[in-house]
Coordinates of C-alpha atoms in Angstrom, one line a residue:
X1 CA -33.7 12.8 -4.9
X2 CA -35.1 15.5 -2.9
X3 CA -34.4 13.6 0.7
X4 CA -30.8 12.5 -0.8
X5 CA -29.5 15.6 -1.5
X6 CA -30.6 16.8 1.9
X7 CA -29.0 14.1 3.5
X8 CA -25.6 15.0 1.6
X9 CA -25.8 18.8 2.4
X10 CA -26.3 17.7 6.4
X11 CA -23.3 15.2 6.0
X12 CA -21.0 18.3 4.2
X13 CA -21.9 20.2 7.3
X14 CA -21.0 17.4 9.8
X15 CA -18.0 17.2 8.1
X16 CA -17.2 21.0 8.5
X17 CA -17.8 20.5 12.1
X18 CA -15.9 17.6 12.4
X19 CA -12.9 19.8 10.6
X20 CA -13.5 22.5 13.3
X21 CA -12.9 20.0 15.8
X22 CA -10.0 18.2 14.5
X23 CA -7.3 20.0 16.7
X24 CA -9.6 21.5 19.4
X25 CA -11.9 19.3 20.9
X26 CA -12.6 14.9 21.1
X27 CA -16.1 15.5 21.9
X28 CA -17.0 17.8 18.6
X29 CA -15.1 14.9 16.8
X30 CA -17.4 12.3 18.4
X31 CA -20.6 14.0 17.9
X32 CA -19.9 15.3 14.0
X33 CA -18.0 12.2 12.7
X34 CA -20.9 9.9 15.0
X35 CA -23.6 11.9 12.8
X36 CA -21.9 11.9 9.4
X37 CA -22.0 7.8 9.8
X38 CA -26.2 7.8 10.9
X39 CA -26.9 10.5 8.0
X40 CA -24.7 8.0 5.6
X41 CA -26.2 5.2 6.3
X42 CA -29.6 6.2 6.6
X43 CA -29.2 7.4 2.9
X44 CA -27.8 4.3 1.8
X45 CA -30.7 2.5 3.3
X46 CA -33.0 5.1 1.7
X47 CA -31.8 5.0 -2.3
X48 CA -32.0 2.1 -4.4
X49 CA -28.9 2.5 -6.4
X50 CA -26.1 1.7 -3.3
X51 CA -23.1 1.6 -5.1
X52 CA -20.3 3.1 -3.7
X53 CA -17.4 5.0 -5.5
X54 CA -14.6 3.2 -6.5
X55 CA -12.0 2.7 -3.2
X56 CA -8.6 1.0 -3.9
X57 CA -8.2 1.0 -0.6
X58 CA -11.1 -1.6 0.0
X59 CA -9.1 -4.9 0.3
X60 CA -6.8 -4.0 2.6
X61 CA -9.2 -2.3 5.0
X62 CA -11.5 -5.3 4.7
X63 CA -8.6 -7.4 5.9
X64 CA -8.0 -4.9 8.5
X65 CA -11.4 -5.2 9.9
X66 CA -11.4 -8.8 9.7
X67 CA -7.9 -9.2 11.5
X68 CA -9.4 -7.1 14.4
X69 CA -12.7 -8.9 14.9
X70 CA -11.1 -12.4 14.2
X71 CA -8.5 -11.5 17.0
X72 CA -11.5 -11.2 19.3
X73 CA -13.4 -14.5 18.9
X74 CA -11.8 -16.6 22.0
X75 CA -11.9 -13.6 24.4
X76 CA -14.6 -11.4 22.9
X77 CA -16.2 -9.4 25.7
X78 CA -17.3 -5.2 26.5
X79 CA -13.8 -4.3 25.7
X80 CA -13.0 -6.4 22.6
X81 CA -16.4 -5.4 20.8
X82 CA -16.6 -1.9 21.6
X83 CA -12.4 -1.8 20.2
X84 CA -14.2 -4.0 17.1
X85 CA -16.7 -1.2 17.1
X86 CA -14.4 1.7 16.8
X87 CA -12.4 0.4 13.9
X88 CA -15.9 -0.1 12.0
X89 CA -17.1 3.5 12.8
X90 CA -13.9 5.0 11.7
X91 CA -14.5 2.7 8.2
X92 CA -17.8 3.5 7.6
X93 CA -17.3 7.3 8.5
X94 CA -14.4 7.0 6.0
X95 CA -16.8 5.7 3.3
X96 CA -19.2 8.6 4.3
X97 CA -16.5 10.9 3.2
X98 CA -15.7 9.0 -0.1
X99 CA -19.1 8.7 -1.2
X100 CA -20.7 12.0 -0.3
X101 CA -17.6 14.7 -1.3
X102 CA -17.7 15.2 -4.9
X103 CA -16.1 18.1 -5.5
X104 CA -12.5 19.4 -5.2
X105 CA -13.6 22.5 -3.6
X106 CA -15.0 21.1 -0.4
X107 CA -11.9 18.9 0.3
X108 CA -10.1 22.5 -0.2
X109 CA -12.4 23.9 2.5
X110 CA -12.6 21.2 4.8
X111 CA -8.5 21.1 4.8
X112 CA -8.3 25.2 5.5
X113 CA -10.9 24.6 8.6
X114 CA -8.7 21.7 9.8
X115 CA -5.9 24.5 9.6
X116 CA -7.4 26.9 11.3
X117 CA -8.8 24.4 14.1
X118 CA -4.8 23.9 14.0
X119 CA -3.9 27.0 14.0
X120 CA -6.2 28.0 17.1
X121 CA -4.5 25.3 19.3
X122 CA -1.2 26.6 18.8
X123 CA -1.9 30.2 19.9
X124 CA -3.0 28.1 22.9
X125 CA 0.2 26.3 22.7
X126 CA 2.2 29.3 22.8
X127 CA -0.5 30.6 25.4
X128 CA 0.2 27.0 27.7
X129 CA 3.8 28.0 27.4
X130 CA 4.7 31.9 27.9
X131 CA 1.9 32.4 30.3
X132 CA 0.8 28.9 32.4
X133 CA 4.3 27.8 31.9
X134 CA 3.7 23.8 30.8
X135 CA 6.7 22.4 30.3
X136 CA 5.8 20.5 27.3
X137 CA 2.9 22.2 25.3
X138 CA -0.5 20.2 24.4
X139 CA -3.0 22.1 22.8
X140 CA -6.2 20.6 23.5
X141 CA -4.8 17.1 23.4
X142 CA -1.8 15.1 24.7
X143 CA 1.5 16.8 23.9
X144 CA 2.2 13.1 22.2
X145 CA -0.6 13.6 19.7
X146 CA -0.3 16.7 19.4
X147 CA 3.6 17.0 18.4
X148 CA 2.5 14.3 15.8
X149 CA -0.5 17.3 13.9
X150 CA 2.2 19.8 14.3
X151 CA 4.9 17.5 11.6
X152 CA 2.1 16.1 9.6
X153 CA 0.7 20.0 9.3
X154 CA 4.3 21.9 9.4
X155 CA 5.2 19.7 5.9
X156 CA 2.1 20.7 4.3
X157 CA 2.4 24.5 4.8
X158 CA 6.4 23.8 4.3
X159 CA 5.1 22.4 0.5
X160 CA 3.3 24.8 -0.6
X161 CA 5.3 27.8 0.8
X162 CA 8.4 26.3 -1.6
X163 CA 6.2 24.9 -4.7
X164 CA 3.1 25.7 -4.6
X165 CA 1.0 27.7 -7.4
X166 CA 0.0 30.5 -4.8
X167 CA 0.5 34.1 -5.6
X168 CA 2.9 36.1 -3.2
X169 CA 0.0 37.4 -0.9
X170 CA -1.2 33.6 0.2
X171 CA 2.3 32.3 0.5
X172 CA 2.9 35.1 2.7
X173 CA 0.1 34.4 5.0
X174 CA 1.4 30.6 4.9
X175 CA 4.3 31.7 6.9
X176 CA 2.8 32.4 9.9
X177 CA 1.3 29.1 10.5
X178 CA 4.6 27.5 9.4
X179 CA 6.3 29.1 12.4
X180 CA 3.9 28.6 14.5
X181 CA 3.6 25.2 14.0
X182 CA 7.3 24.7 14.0
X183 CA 7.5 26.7 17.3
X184 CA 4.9 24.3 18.7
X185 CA 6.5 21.4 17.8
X186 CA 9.2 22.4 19.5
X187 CA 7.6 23.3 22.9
X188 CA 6.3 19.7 22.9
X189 CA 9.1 18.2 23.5
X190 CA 7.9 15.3 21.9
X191 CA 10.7 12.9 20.8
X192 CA 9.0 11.2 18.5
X193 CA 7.3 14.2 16.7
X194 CA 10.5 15.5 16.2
X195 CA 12.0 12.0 14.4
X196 CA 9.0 12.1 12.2
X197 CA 9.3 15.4 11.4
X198 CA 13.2 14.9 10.8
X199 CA 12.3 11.7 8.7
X200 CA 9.5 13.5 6.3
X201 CA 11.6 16.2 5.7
X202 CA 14.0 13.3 4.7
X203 CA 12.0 12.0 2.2
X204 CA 10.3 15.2 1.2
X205 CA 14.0 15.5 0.0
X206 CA 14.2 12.8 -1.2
X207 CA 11.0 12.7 -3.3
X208 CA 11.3 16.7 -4.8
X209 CA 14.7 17.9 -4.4
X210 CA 17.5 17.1 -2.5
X211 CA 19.0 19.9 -1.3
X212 CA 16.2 19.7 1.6
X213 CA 18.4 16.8 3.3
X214 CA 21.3 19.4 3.2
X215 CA 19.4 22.3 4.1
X216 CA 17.8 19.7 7.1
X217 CA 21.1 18.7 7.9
X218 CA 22.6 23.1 8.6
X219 CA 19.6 23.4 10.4
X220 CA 19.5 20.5 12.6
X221 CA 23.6 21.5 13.4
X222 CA 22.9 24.7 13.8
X223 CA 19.9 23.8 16.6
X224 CA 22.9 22.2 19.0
X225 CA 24.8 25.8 19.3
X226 CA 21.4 28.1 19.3
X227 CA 18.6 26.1 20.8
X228 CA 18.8 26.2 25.1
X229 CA 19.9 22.8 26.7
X230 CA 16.4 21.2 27.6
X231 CA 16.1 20.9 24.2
X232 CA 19.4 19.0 23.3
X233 CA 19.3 17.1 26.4
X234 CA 16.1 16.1 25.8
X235 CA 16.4 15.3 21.9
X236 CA 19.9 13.2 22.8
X237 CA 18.0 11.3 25.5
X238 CA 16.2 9.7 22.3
X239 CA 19.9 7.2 22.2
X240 CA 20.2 6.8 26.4
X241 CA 18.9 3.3 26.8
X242 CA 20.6 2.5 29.9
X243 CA 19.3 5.2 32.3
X244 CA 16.2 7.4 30.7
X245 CA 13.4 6.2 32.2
X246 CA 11.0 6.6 29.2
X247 CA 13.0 4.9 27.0
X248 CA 13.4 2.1 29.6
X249 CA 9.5 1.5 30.0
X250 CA 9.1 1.6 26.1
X251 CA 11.7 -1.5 25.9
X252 CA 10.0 -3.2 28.7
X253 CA 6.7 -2.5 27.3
X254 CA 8.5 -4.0 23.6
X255 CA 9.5 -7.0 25.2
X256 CA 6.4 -7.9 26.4
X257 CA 4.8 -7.3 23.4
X258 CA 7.0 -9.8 21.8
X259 CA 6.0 -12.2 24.6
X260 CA 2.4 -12.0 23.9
X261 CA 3.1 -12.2 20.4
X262 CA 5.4 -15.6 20.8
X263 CA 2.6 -16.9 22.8
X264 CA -0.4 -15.8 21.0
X265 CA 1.1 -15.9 17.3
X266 CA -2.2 -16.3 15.2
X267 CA -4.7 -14.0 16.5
X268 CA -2.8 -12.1 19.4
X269 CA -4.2 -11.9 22.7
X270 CA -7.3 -10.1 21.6
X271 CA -8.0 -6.7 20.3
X272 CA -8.0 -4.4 23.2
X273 CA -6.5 -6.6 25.5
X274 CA -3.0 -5.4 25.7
X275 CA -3.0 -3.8 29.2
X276 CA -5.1 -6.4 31.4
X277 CA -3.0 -9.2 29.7
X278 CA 0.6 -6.9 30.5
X279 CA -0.3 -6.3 33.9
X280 CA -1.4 -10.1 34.4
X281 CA 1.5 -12.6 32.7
X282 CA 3.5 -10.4 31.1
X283 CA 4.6 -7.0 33.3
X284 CA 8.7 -6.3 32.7
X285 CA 10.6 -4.1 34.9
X286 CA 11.3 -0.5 34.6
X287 CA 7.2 -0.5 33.5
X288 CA 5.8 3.0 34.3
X289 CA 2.5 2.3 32.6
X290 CA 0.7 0.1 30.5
X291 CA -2.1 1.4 28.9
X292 CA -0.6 0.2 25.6
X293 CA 2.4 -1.1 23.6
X294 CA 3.9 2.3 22.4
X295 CA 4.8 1.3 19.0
X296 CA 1.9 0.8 16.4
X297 CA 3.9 -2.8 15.0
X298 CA 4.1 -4.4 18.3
X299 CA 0.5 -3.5 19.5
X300 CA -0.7 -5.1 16.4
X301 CA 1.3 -8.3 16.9
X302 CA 0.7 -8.7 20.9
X303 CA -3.4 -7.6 20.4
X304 CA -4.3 -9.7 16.6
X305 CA -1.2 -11.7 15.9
X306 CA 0.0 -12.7 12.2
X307 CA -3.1 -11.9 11.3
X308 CA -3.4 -8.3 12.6
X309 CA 0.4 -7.8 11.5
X310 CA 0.2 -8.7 8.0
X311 CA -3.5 -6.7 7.3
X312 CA -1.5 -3.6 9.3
X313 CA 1.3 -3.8 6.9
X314 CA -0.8 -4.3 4.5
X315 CA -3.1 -1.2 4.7
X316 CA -0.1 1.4 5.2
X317 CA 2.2 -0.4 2.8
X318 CA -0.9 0.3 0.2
X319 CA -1.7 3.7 1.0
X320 CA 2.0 4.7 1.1
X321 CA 2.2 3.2 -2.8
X322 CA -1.0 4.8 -4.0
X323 CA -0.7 8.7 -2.6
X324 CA 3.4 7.7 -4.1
X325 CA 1.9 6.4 -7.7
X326 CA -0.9 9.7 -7.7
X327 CA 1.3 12.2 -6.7
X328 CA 3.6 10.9 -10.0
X329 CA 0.8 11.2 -12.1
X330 CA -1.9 14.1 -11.6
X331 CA -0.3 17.4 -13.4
X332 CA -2.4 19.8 -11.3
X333 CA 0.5 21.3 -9.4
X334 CA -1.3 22.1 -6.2
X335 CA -3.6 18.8 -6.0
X336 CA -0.5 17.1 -6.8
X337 CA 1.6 18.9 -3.8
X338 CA -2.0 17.7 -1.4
X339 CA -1.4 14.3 -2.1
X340 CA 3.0 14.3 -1.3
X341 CA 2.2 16.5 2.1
X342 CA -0.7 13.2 2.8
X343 CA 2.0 10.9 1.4
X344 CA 4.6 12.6 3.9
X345 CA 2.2 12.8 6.7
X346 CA 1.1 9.0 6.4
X347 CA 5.1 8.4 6.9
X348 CA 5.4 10.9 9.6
X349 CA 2.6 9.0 11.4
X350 CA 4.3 5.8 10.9
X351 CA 7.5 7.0 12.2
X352 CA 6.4 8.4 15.1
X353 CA 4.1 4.7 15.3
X354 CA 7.3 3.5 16.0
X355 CA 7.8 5.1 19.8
X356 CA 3.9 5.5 20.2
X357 CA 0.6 3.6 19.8
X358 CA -0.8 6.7 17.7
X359 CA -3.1 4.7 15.4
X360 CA -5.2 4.0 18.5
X361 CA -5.3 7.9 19.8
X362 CA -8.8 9.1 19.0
X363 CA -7.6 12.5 17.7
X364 CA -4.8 11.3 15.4
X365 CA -6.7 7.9 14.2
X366 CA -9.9 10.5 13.0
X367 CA -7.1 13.1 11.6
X368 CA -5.7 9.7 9.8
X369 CA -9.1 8.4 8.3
X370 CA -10.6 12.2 7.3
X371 CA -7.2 12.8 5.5
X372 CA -7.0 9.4 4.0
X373 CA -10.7 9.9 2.8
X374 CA -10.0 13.2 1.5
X375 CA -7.0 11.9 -0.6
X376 CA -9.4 9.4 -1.8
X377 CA -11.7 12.4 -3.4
X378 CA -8.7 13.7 -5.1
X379 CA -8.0 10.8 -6.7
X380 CA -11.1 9.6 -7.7
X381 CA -12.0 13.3 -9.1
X382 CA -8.9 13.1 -11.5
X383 CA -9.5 9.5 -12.4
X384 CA -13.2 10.6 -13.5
X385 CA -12.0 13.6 -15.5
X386 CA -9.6 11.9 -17.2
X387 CA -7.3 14.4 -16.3
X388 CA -4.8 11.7 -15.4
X389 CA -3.1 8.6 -17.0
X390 CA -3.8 5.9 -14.8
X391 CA -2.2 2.5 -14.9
X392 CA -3.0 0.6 -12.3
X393 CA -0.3 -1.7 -12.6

């Protein structure tokens, strides 16, 4: 017992490292979320009793897994397996989290250091932009990846500024990070960071009140007459499909991701494989580069086929339905308003999937699993106390 519940204290402070990380550096990730796996399954090893918490996420992650190594059995080489590899790390260190957080107070804390890691690489963002001058802001990562964190975390602190069960000193100290993040966001000039965030705030209305869409709507009309032309130029270019040159490489890039998919419709052409095998049979013109698929659907259908498409589907189709079902039925307001900013944030990350390969960038696929995990916690915490009528059907 002794040796266990050392093991779980050195895992909780992985994990707080790993939070630091989240939005500052790929290399913390790496090392703390790389540990949190060897001290997991060294204790697993270790105690007799290995039964894992209950997971209903387990099927469709199981046929995740199995649709990437299964895509990889006629062309399995370096590449393929260490791909392979990094799917299974990012499982297990997902089950780490699952099994070894068992209280509702460290998923609080390990969510405010993932905001403050955030917050930190904004004031950086703002720094990259008033005083190097970038013309698109990045933080410590791509501005891609980065524009993506800033939606996911600008909904969050958007929630709980209008609902949440805060007294007026915290929601006042939620509205700096709210604007900053929203600043950022903008300095990113990331097109498809901006249709996710559009499209959560969408459902966000949707979901807890409608006069969001409307409010959404003023501001988004407003932003034409206020907002300097770079902007608008650059947020129209999202419909100029004859001459941008972006949008041009994604739809050669699509079409050859449908080509690999007609001719590899089983298995795809192999997790991991979608570059060599573009540059090699399948290269369109207008191509500026081809390190992957840019869209999250298409990657999954060129690199693992029907097989890879249906588990994908499958596994965001699921967690989409349970965070939707839990967020119904917990009553504690602010655990509640955790799991619709993770259900809004799991859309936002689809949406922007749909212009960008973002469930194979390292920072935003660790982001994906730690928050999934997290949620995870929650739910199993209320299911336990009874705190929560659960119907499964």
């Amino acid at each position: 017992m002794k040796t266990t519940s050392i093991l779980d204290k050195s895992i909780h402070v992985c994990l707080y490292i790993f939070a630091i990380g989240t939005m500052i550096s790929k290399a913390i990730t790496s090392f703390a979320g790389g540990l949190v796996v060897l001290l997991w399954v060294s204790k697993m090893i270790i105690i007799r009793d290995k039964e894992l918490k209950p997971d209903p996420l387990k099927w469709p992650m199981a046929g995740l897994f199995i649709a990437v190594a299964f895509s990889g059995l006629d062309v399995m080489d370096n590449t393929t397996l260490t791909e392979i590899g990094t799917v299974g790390l990012l499982i297990l260190f997902y089950y780490a989290v699952v099994n070894t957080v068992n209280d509702l107070k460290l998923v609080r804390n390990l969510s405010l250091v993932s905001l403050i890691s955030l917050i930190v690489a904004s004031i950086y963002g703002i720094y990259q932009h008033y005083y190097l001058n970038y013309p698109r802001v990045q933080g410590f990562m791509f501005s891609l990846a980065f524009g993506n964190v800033l939606a996911m975390f600008s909904i969050f602190t958007l929630i709980y500024l209008l609902w949440g069960n805060l007294n007026k000193k915290k929601k006042i100290y939620l509205i700096f990070p709210t604007i900053l993040f929203l600043v950022n966001l903008l300095f990113t000039k990331s097109r498809g960071a901006w249709l996710a965030f559009l499209g959560g705030t969408g459902f966000l209305g949707l979901i807890r009140d409608r006069k969001i869409i409307l409010i959404m709507l003023v501001v988004l009309i407003a932003s034409f007459y206020l907002l300097p032309d770079s902007y608008i130029n650059r947020f129209m270019s999202i419909f100029d499909l004859r001459n941008n040159r972006s949008n041009l490489g994604r739809l050669a890039l699509w079409k050859g991701s449908l080509l690999m998919y007609r001719d590899h419709f089983i298995n795809g052409v192999g997790f991991g494989k979608f570059s060599i095998e573009y540059e090699n049979h399948y290269r369109q013109p207008h191509t500026a580069t081809t390190c992957h698929a840019h869209n999250n659907i298409l990657q999954f259908m060129a690199e693992t086929g029907s097989i890879g498409l249906i588990a994908f589907v499958w596994l965001m189709y699921s967690i989409i339905k349970l965070l939707y079902k839990r967020y119904l039925t917990i009553e504690s307001l602010n655990w509640k308003l955790y799991l619709l900013g993770s259900l809004l944030a799991v859309i936002m990350f689809n949406i922007q999937g749909l212009t960008e390969y973002n469930f194979g960038d390292a920072e935003l696929n660790r982001l994906f699993w730690f928050l999934l995990a997290l949620n995870v916690v929650i739910i199993n915490y209320f299911k336990n106390s009874r705190r929560v009528n659960y119907n499964e059907n």
